[in-house]
Short mmCIF file of C-alpha atoms and ligand atoms in Angstrom, two decimals:
data_model
loop_
_atom_site.label_atom_id
_atom_site.label_comp_id
_atom_site.label_asym_id
_atom_site.label_seq_id
_atom_site.Cartn_x
_atom_site.Cartn_y
_atom_site.Cartn_z
CA LEU A 1191 -0.01 -0.06 -0.04
CA PHE A 1192 1.26 3.49 -0.62
CA ALA A 1193 -0.19 6.84 0.40
CA LYS A 1194 -0.25 9.98 -1.64
CA LYS A 1195 -0.97 13.33 -0.37
CA THR A 1196 -3.89 15.10 -2.06
CA ARG A 1197 -5.68 18.31 -1.39
CA GLY A 1198 -8.33 16.46 0.60
CA GLY A 1199 -5.72 14.67 2.83
CA TYR A 1200 -4.15 11.26 1.99
CA ARG A 1201 -5.19 8.57 -0.44
CA PHE A 1202 -4.15 4.98 -0.38
CA PHE A 1203 -3.42 2.90 -3.38
CA GLU A 1204 -2.35 -0.61 -3.55
CA LYS A 1205 0.74 -1.05 -5.69
CA THR A 1206 -0.80 -3.97 -7.48
CA MET A 1207 -4.25 -2.40 -7.90
CA SER A 1208 -5.16 -2.22 -11.53
CA LEU A 1209 -6.54 1.06 -12.66
CA SER A 1210 -9.94 -0.54 -13.11
CA ALA A 1211 -10.05 -1.35 -9.19
CA VAL A 1212 -8.99 2.09 -8.40
CA GLU A 1213 -11.43 3.50 -10.85
CA GLY A 1214 -14.62 2.72 -9.08
CA VAL A 1215 -13.41 4.09 -5.80
CA ILE A 1216 -11.98 7.42 -6.71
CA LEU A 1217 -12.35 8.23 -10.38
CA GLU A 1218 -15.94 9.50 -10.09
CA THR A 1219 -15.12 12.04 -7.40
CA ASP A 1220 -11.99 13.16 -9.22
CA LEU A 1221 -13.83 13.37 -12.63
CA ARG A 1222 -16.18 15.82 -11.07
CA LYS A 1223 -13.28 18.24 -10.27
CA ALA A 1224 -11.15 17.46 -13.33
CA LEU A 1225 -12.68 20.00 -15.65
CA GLU A 1226 -12.45 23.01 -13.19
CA GLN A 1227 -8.91 21.97 -12.31
CA GLY A 1228 -7.86 22.02 -15.99
CA GLU A 1229 -6.85 18.28 -16.07
CA PHE A 1230 -8.17 17.57 -19.52
CA GLU A 1231 -6.03 17.90 -22.57
CA LEU A 1232 -6.71 17.26 -26.26
CA HIS A 1233 -4.14 15.45 -28.36
CA TYR A 1234 -4.26 15.86 -32.14
CA GLN A 1235 -3.71 12.95 -34.56
CA PRO A 1236 -2.76 14.02 -38.15
CA GLN A 1237 -4.58 12.74 -41.07
CA TYR A 1238 -2.92 12.48 -44.51
CA GLU A 1239 -4.06 12.24 -48.07
CA VAL A 1240 -3.37 8.68 -49.36
CA ARG A 1241 -2.81 9.66 -52.90
CA GLY A 1242 0.15 11.74 -54.12
CA ALA A 1243 2.52 13.36 -51.82
CA GLY A 1244 0.73 12.51 -48.54
CA LYS A 1245 -0.37 15.95 -47.75
CA LEU A 1246 -1.50 16.84 -44.18
CA VAL A 1247 -5.27 17.24 -44.45
CA GLY A 1248 -6.67 17.26 -41.03
CA ALA A 1249 -6.54 16.12 -37.41
CA GLU A 1250 -8.66 14.19 -34.94
CA ALA A 1251 -8.80 15.66 -31.48
CA LEU A 1252 -8.52 12.87 -28.81
CA ILE A 1253 -9.06 13.66 -25.04
CA ARG A 1254 -6.68 12.80 -22.38
CA TRP A 1255 -7.00 13.16 -18.57
CA ASN A 1256 -3.92 14.17 -16.68
CA HIS A 1257 -4.80 12.74 -13.23
CA PRO A 1258 -2.73 14.33 -10.57
CA GLN A 1259 -1.95 10.96 -8.93
CA LEU A 1260 -2.55 8.25 -11.67
CA GLY A 1261 -1.07 10.16 -14.52
CA GLN A 1262 -2.55 10.10 -17.98
CA ILE A 1263 -5.71 8.18 -18.25
CA PRO A 1264 -6.92 7.20 -21.75
CA PRO A 1265 -10.50 7.90 -22.78
CA ALA A 1266 -11.60 4.34 -22.73
CA LYS A 1267 -11.08 4.41 -18.98
CA PHE A 1268 -13.21 7.49 -18.13
CA ILE A 1269 -15.61 8.26 -21.09
CA PRO A 1270 -17.93 5.37 -19.99
CA LEU A 1271 -17.87 6.76 -16.44
CA ALA A 1272 -18.43 10.27 -17.69
CA GLU A 1273 -21.44 8.94 -19.65
CA GLU A 1274 -22.95 7.23 -16.66
CA THR A 1275 -22.55 10.29 -14.34
CA GLY A 1276 -23.68 12.84 -16.92
CA LEU A 1277 -20.34 14.60 -16.62
CA ILE A 1278 -19.97 13.88 -20.41
CA GLU A 1279 -22.10 16.82 -21.17
CA PRO A 1280 -19.69 19.53 -19.71
CA ILE A 1281 -16.64 17.61 -20.76
CA GLY A 1282 -18.00 17.15 -24.33
CA GLU A 1283 -18.84 20.79 -24.48
CA TRP A 1284 -15.26 21.66 -23.32
CA VAL A 1285 -13.97 19.48 -26.11
CA ILE A 1286 -15.96 21.25 -28.81
CA ARG A 1287 -14.99 24.67 -27.58
CA GLU A 1288 -11.27 23.80 -27.38
CA VAL A 1289 -11.55 22.54 -30.98
CA CYS A 1290 -13.19 25.73 -32.15
CA LEU A 1291 -10.57 27.95 -30.48
CA ARG A 1292 -7.84 25.84 -32.23
CA LEU A 1293 -9.69 26.23 -35.55
CA ASN A 1294 -9.52 30.06 -35.10
CA GLU A 1295 -5.85 30.03 -34.16
CA TRP A 1296 -4.90 27.77 -37.02
CA LYS A 1297 -6.91 29.82 -39.52
CA ALA A 1298 -5.02 32.80 -38.29
CA LYS A 1299 -1.80 31.07 -39.13
CA GLY A 1300 -3.11 30.32 -42.59
CA TRP A 1301 -3.73 26.62 -41.91
CA ALA A 1302 -7.24 25.60 -43.23
CA LEU A 1303 -7.04 22.31 -41.40
CA PRO A 1304 -10.31 20.71 -40.33
CA ILE A 1305 -10.54 19.15 -36.84
CA ALA A 1306 -12.70 16.19 -35.84
CA ALA A 1307 -14.11 15.82 -32.42
CA ASN A 1308 -15.85 12.67 -31.13
CA LEU A 1309 -19.36 12.79 -29.80
CA SER A 1310 -20.56 10.45 -27.13
CA VAL A 1311 -23.91 8.67 -27.14
CA SER A 1312 -25.51 10.66 -24.35
CA GLN A 1313 -24.26 13.94 -25.77
CA PHE A 1314 -25.87 12.93 -29.04
CA ARG A 1315 -29.17 12.01 -27.25
CA SER A 1316 -29.27 14.93 -24.86
CA GLY A 1317 -31.72 16.99 -26.94
CA THR A 1318 -29.51 20.05 -26.37
CA LEU A 1319 -26.60 19.14 -28.68
CA VAL A 1320 -27.48 21.37 -31.61
CA ASP A 1321 -28.13 24.34 -29.43
CA ARG A 1322 -24.85 23.85 -27.55
CA ILE A 1323 -22.87 23.52 -30.83
CA ARG A 1324 -24.60 26.49 -32.40
CA GLY A 1325 -23.87 28.43 -29.22
CA ILE A 1326 -20.15 27.51 -29.22
CA LEU A 1327 -19.89 28.35 -33.03
CA ASP A 1328 -21.51 31.79 -32.32
CA GLU A 1329 -19.34 32.52 -29.31
CA THR A 1330 -16.11 31.52 -30.87
CA GLY A 1331 -16.82 32.51 -34.44
CA ALA A 1332 -15.11 29.28 -35.67
CA ASP A 1333 -15.75 28.28 -39.30
CA PRO A 1334 -18.31 25.46 -38.99
CA GLY A 1335 -17.02 23.95 -42.32
CA LEU A 1336 -13.80 23.15 -40.50
CA LEU A 1337 -15.46 21.38 -37.66
CA GLU A 1338 -16.19 17.71 -38.05
CA LEU A 1339 -18.23 15.63 -35.65
CA GLU A 1340 -17.75 11.90 -35.26
CA ILE A 1341 -20.54 9.64 -34.33
CA THR A 1342 -20.78 5.79 -34.28
CA GLU A 1343 -23.17 3.63 -36.42
CA SER A 1344 -25.21 2.84 -33.41
CA MET A 1345 -25.88 6.58 -32.79
CA ALA A 1346 -26.91 6.98 -36.40
CA MET A 1347 -29.25 4.02 -35.98
CA ASP A 1348 -31.15 5.84 -33.24
CA ALA A 1349 -33.75 6.42 -35.92
CA GLY A 1350 -36.02 9.44 -35.07
CA GLN A 1351 -33.42 11.16 -33.07
CA ALA A 1352 -30.50 10.96 -35.43
CA TYR A 1353 -32.51 12.09 -38.53
CA THR A 1354 -33.34 15.38 -36.88
CA VAL A 1355 -30.08 15.95 -35.07
CA LEU A 1356 -27.98 15.20 -38.07
CA HIS A 1357 -29.98 17.41 -40.46
CA GLU A 1358 -29.85 20.28 -37.97
CA LEU A 1359 -26.10 19.84 -37.54
CA SER A 1360 -25.56 19.78 -41.17
CA ARG A 1361 -27.61 23.02 -41.45
CA LEU A 1362 -25.04 24.60 -39.13
CA GLY A 1363 -22.52 23.75 -41.80
CA VAL A 1364 -20.53 21.23 -39.79
CA GLN A 1365 -19.20 17.92 -41.31
CA ILE A 1366 -20.36 14.61 -40.01
CA SER A 1367 -18.40 11.32 -39.99
CA ILE A 1368 -19.14 7.83 -39.10
CA ASP A 1369 -16.51 6.46 -36.82
CA ASP A 1370 -15.41 2.85 -36.45
CA PHE A 1371 -17.48 2.07 -39.53
CA GLY A 1372 -18.18 -1.60 -40.13
CA THR A 1373 -18.16 -2.63 -36.48
CA GLY A 1374 -21.57 -1.69 -35.29
CA TYR A 1375 -24.78 -3.54 -35.66
CA SER A 1376 -26.45 -1.39 -38.18
CA SER A 1377 -28.45 -1.50 -41.38
CA MET A 1378 -27.05 0.77 -44.06
CA ALA A 1379 -30.36 2.35 -44.72
CA TYR A 1380 -29.39 5.52 -42.87
CA LEU A 1381 -26.41 6.20 -45.11
CA ASN A 1382 -28.36 7.72 -48.09
CA LYS A 1383 -30.93 9.47 -45.83
CA PHE A 1384 -28.60 11.31 -43.46
CA PRO A 1385 -26.15 14.05 -44.29
CA ILE A 1386 -22.98 12.01 -43.76
CA HIS A 1387 -19.65 13.39 -45.28
CA ARG A 1388 -17.23 10.73 -44.23
CA LEU A 1389 -16.83 7.05 -43.32
CA LYS A 1390 -13.89 6.16 -41.07
CA ILE A 1391 -13.21 2.47 -41.64
CA ASP A 1392 -12.51 0.83 -38.37
CA ARG A 1393 -8.91 -0.31 -37.68
CA SER A 1394 -9.91 -3.86 -37.26
CA PHE A 1395 -10.31 -3.92 -41.11
CA ILE A 1396 -7.12 -2.06 -41.76
CA ASP A 1397 -5.15 -4.53 -39.45
CA GLY A 1398 -3.63 -7.19 -41.68
CA ILE A 1399 -5.27 -5.70 -44.92
CA ASP A 1400 -1.98 -6.40 -46.63
CA ARG A 1401 -2.04 -10.06 -45.62
CA ASN A 1402 -5.80 -10.75 -45.39
CA GLY A 1403 -7.63 -10.73 -48.69
CA ASP A 1404 -10.97 -10.66 -46.81
CA ASN A 1405 -10.17 -7.47 -45.12
CA ALA A 1406 -8.90 -5.89 -48.26
CA ALA A 1407 -12.32 -6.88 -49.93
CA ILE A 1408 -14.27 -5.24 -47.16
CA VAL A 1409 -12.25 -2.12 -47.26
CA SER A 1410 -12.59 -1.91 -51.04
CA ALA A 1411 -16.32 -2.45 -50.79
CA ILE A 1412 -16.79 0.24 -48.27
CA ALA A 1413 -14.70 2.68 -50.29
CA THR A 1414 -16.80 1.93 -53.36
CA LEU A 1415 -20.05 2.31 -51.38
CA GLY A 1416 -19.02 5.60 -49.75
CA HIS A 1417 -17.71 7.07 -53.03
CA HIS A 1418 -20.95 6.40 -54.75
CA LEU A 1419 -22.73 8.26 -51.91
CA ASN A 1420 -20.28 11.23 -52.41
CA MET A 1421 -18.48 10.46 -49.16
CA ASN A 1422 -14.88 10.83 -48.23
CA ILE A 1423 -13.16 7.58 -46.92
CA VAL A 1424 -10.75 7.57 -44.14
CA ALA A 1425 -8.81 4.48 -42.92
CA GLU A 1426 -8.10 4.37 -39.23
CA GLY A 1427 -5.21 2.64 -37.56
CA VAL A 1428 -2.81 2.52 -40.46
CA GLU A 1429 0.38 1.14 -39.15
CA THR A 1430 2.55 0.09 -42.13
CA ARG A 1431 3.72 1.31 -45.46
CA GLU A 1432 2.21 -1.82 -47.08
CA GLN A 1433 -1.13 -0.81 -45.69
CA VAL A 1434 -0.76 2.71 -47.17
CA GLU A 1435 0.16 1.24 -50.58
CA LEU A 1436 -2.85 -1.04 -50.65
CA LEU A 1437 -5.12 1.71 -49.51
CA ASN A 1438 -3.89 3.87 -52.30
CA ARG A 1439 -4.71 1.10 -54.78
CA ILE A 1440 -8.16 0.61 -53.17
CA GLY A 1441 -8.81 4.34 -53.45
CA CYS A 1442 -9.03 5.37 -49.82
CA ASP A 1443 -8.91 9.19 -49.56
CA VAL A 1444 -7.28 9.69 -46.08
CA ALA A 1445 -5.27 7.70 -43.67
CA GLN A 1446 -4.67 8.09 -39.98
CA GLY A 1447 -2.49 5.84 -37.81
CA TYR A 1448 0.57 5.14 -36.00
CA TYR A 1449 2.54 4.67 -39.32
CA PHE A 1450 2.29 8.45 -39.75
CA SER A 1451 1.95 9.59 -36.18
CA LYS A 1452 0.42 8.98 -32.83
CA PRO A 1453 -1.98 11.52 -31.41
CA LEU A 1454 0.28 14.49 -30.43
CA PRO A 1455 0.16 17.20 -27.74
CA LEU A 1456 -0.86 20.53 -29.18
CA ASP A 1457 2.63 22.03 -29.39
CA ARG A 1458 3.99 18.95 -31.14
CA PHE A 1459 1.14 18.86 -33.58
CA GLU A 1460 1.54 22.65 -34.34
CA ALA A 1461 5.26 22.11 -35.04
CA LEU A 1462 4.44 19.24 -37.47
CA ALA A 1463 1.61 21.40 -39.19
CA GLY A 1464 3.87 24.44 -39.34
CA LYS A 1465 6.57 22.33 -41.15
CA ALA A 1466 4.02 20.87 -43.48
CA ALA A 1467 2.81 24.36 -44.44
CA TRP A 1468 6.35 25.45 -44.91
CA ASP A 1469 7.15 22.38 -47.18
CA LYS A 1470 4.12 22.99 -49.37
P1 LIG B 1064 -11.62 6.68 -31.92
O1 LIG B 1064 -12.32 7.97 -32.12
O2 LIG B 1064 -11.91 5.56 -32.93
O3 LIG B 1064 -10.11 7.15 -32.00
C1 LIG B 1064 -9.07 6.33 -32.51
C2 LIG B 1064 -8.29 5.62 -31.44
O4 LIG B 1064 -7.32 4.77 -32.03
C3 LIG B 1064 -7.44 6.57 -30.62
O5 LIG B 1064 -7.38 6.00 -29.27
C4 LIG B 1064 -6.14 6.59 -31.21
O6 LIG B 1064 -5.08 6.95 -30.29
C5 LIG B 1064 -5.94 5.14 -31.61
N1 LIG B 1064 -5.24 4.92 -32.81
C6 LIG B 1064 -4.84 5.82 -33.72
N2 LIG B 1064 -4.02 5.27 -34.65
C7 LIG B 1064 -3.75 3.95 -34.27
C8 LIG B 1064 -3.05 2.96 -34.78
O7 LIG B 1064 -2.28 3.03 -35.86
N3 LIG B 1064 -2.92 1.81 -34.04
C9 LIG B 1064 -3.64 1.65 -32.90
N4 LIG B 1064 -3.54 0.51 -32.31
N5 LIG B 1064 -4.48 2.61 -32.42
C10 LIG B 1064 -4.41 3.76 -33.08
P2 LIG B 1064 -7.65 6.84 -27.92
O8 LIG B 1064 -7.15 8.30 -28.05
O9 LIG B 1064 -7.33 6.03 -26.77
O10 LIG B 1064 -9.22 7.05 -27.97
C11 LIG B 1064 -10.12 5.79 -27.91
C12 LIG B 1064 -11.56 6.26 -28.05
O11 LIG B 1064 -12.04 7.10 -27.04
C13 LIG B 1064 -11.75 7.00 -29.39
O12 LIG B 1064 -11.83 6.07 -30.50
C14 LIG B 1064 -13.10 7.74 -29.15
O13 LIG B 1064 -14.12 6.70 -29.43
C15 LIG B 1064 -13.05 7.85 -27.67
N6 LIG B 1064 -12.61 9.39 -27.46
C16 LIG B 1064 -11.50 9.99 -27.52
N7 LIG B 1064 -11.59 11.29 -27.35
C17 LIG B 1064 -12.95 11.57 -27.09
C18 LIG B 1064 -13.68 12.75 -26.80
O14 LIG B 1064 -13.23 13.85 -26.73
N8 LIG B 1064 -15.04 12.51 -26.55
C19 LIG B 1064 -15.53 11.30 -26.70
N9 LIG B 1064 -16.97 11.17 -26.48
N10 LIG B 1064 -14.92 10.25 -26.88
C20 LIG B 1064 -13.60 10.30 -27.14
MG1 LIG B 1065 -12.89 9.09 -33.55
MG1 LIG B 1066 -12.42 5.27 -34.69
MG1 LIG B 1067 -13.26 3.98 -31.44
#
């Protein structure tokens, strides 16, 4: 057992305790304070054009929680908790505002780079999402055309709700992507009814695409489908040059993954984007 001093006194942690065991005990209390204490941070993962010279064409914002005792906690560990507790509403709003502020700064630097933000299920279902996003766009003056919102297939399948919300969002001028495409239980009926601009093919299909003919067939079919519906196709989780070459042959538009870069802290992403702008 070891003790750590915190504002409220001491906390005890068992050395062998997994994060998930600690989670239930303390994370919820800490999560409530994290926003006001400025413990969240967005990392930015660059996205590159597959064809041609591999131009930097955008970024996905991914949240990180810098916990004062536990260090950096990945979203998979606290987003579900944030959803259960309703804390996702203010956290999600913080994410969108941050992204809009970055869009303004980048535009001022002459970078017209779009940024994607992930929406959670409860944010999407809240009934206030459109008003909140409209409010943030008004308040920041960010270019809605550079704001991309990622939802999952299951969110799109939430029939009545999704139809209205997506059309209203689209009217604001923001772009909408389907994240982790191909992994949800969904019919594809929504694809031509909803204003969807991009499909992000889940990384489970990209994994081994260069060795597994079935995955290549699936990715190729998704790309064909998406292109027929005027969508842009993004491959997620691209880790090797062989995958990039195959994605190029298949006709995927954009790639994102460790082969190019991990998600980067803001300063490192800006250094990279600055260099890309210079090289152009
Ligand atoms: P996602 O939106 O599908 O994001 C992609 C995840 O894959 C990220 O994990 C990213 O770091 C990881 N990744 C990117 N390239 C590679 C690769 O080449 N190989 C492998 N193995 N992984 C790669 P991360 O940052 O841990 O985020 C996990 C999930 O948490 C995200 O999946 C998204 O669903 C959720 N998330 C992240 N930020 C937010 C947020 O601000 N709000 C909400 N609601 N959810 C978020
Ligand atoms: Mg995403
Ligand atoms: Mg994804
Ligand atoms: Mg995911």
